[in-house]
Amino acid sequence: MKIFSVSVINMAYWNKEIECMPQEEIKKRQLDMLQKLIAHLYKDNKFYHDKMAAKGVVPEDIKTLEDITKLPFMYKQDLRDNYPTKMFTEPIDKIVRFHVSSGTTGKPTLVGYTRNDLEFWSEALARSLTSCGVGEKDVMQVSYGYGLFTGGLGAHYGAEKVGATVLPTGTGNTERQIELMQDLGVTAIACTPSYFIHMIDVAKQKGVDIRKDTVLRRAFLGAEPWTEGMRKHIEEASGVKAYDIYGMSEMAGPMYTECEERCGIHIPWDIMYCEVVDPETDEPVAPGQKGELVVTMLKKEAFPLVRYKVKDVTCIMPEPCKCGRTSPRIARITGRTDDMLIIRGINVFPSQIEHTLLQIPEVESHYMIIVDRINALDVLTLQVEIKPEAFSDKVNEMTDLKKRIENEMKKYLNVAVKVELKESGSLPRFEGKSKRVIDRRTYE
Ligand SMILES: [Zn+2]
């Protein structure tokens, strides 16, 4: 029997019943999942129990979905305070994976996964990739970092789940990545938008036109903020259709993408419940209004999240999507409510740099962080004042000190930092709130 599948591709669903479920049924099921989750956490985990008790809330108070606002918020600080595993709600023998992201003061943030957690993570990505037309015929190059960072393995498992052939290149060695892309017929790629722009540039220098000399057609770009302007630039320069992908290690990792319509990121209703609140008042804002994203993971086993303040600025899209999916959508992330910097996809807090710096006896407490985008890649420069007694006119001693600071930074931040040593008293002093970060990147 011949199967005609030409125009069906765009209409494909991974799990149609769930993805297109009527709103009323979604609400009913979400409430049921929320009630079960809260009852379990209140009973079985000291962190959640104490937090709810401090606010005077008991599981029976959750009678409607809107009652979620009675529950206390969770913050990144909670993750640090309970490092490593106090917030885990499953014993270690049920945990099959750890991922680690850097914290704000040198202490990392640890997340854990049960087998079911890895399964729904891949399921979320399978739905996402299918909604963009990626399937068994595709070869997907994963150029996110593999390892403690969730990007590589997350995209990898999702692509394998839809039956695509995965090419796990990770980051770096761009010329080889382009060769492999050509040799193996790569049709889709997942990486940061800035790395993809770098790739286009390197390809060009090698005389490779991505549009003509490869069969690459789709790019899933995320882990750092980017704009519609950047999308336009990428698509014009490469002929590739670019999709926004979203997620973070606290949620599981990269999980959610736009569909073919590309008007907001679909959030599977059975995995994550989204609220958007005014960052000043913590009051919910109306759909379409910008605010801070607050998430509750409805089925996470090892490391649940309830009303976690993500600090990303977005809005819930009010209109239903033309693709037929009924899951809520959030708009492209337009900023942060804190001072976190994203350097080549890695989260870096200025406080983390300061903490690391102050462990080095030769330096003063005055510094400046400068972020540039050079050849489409982020470059973090740290200007540091050194103590007069540590200053030497021997060039090799100063070079050694500079290298030592760079190594310490790399070790704690997971990001390469270029250090410039400055004479004591030469950097700006601030009265009141200091401005130690100069971010010169433009995203347009
Ligand atoms: Zn859609």
PDB file of C-alpha atoms in Angstrom, residues 187 196 200 209-212 214-219 231-242 262:
ATOM      1  CA  THR A 187      18.719  18.261   8.267  1.00  0.00           C
ATOM      2  CA  PHE A 196      24.736  29.026  14.879  1.00  0.00           C
ATOM      3  CA  ILE A 200      27.355  30.292   9.317  1.00  0.00           C
ATOM      4  CA  ASP A 209      27.013  28.040   1.618  1.00  0.00           C
ATOM      5  CA  ILE A 210      24.668  26.403   4.157  1.00  0.00           C
ATOM      6  CA  ARG A 211      21.718  27.056   1.846  1.00  0.00           C
ATOM      7  CA  LYS A 212      23.213  25.351  -1.219  1.00  0.00           C
ATOM      8  CA  THR A 214      24.066  21.364   2.900  1.00  0.00           C
ATOM      9  CA  VAL A 215      20.557  19.937   3.391  1.00  0.00           C
ATOM     10  CA  LEU A 216      20.156  21.661   6.773  1.00  0.00           C
ATOM     11  CA  ARG A 217      16.583  22.987   6.987  1.00  0.00           C
ATOM     12  CA  ARG A 218      15.707  23.534  10.646  1.00  0.00           C
ATOM     13  CA  ALA A 219      17.524  25.020  13.646  1.00  0.00           C
ATOM     14  CA  ARG A 231      15.884  35.158  13.560  1.00  0.00           C
ATOM     15  CA  LYS A 232      15.532  37.169  10.360  1.00  0.00           C
ATOM     16  CA  HIS A 233      19.303  37.532  10.063  1.00  0.00           C
ATOM     17  CA  ILE A 234      19.879  33.793  10.623  1.00  0.00           C
ATOM     18  CA  GLU A 235      17.225  32.759   8.115  1.00  0.00           C
ATOM     19  CA  GLU A 236      18.438  35.148   5.435  1.00  0.00           C
ATOM     20  CA  ALA A 237      22.047  34.104   5.928  1.00  0.00           C
ATOM     21  CA  SER A 238      21.428  30.348   5.941  1.00  0.00           C
ATOM     22  CA  GLY A 239      18.068  29.531   4.385  1.00  0.00           C
ATOM     23  CA  VAL A 240      17.305  27.523   7.532  1.00  0.00           C
ATOM     24  CA  LYS A 241      14.001  27.834   9.425  1.00  0.00           C
ATOM     25  CA  ALA A 242      14.814  28.863  13.011  1.00  0.00           C
ATOM     26  CA  ARG A 262       6.065  30.038  15.330  1.00  0.00           C
TER      27      ARG A 262
END
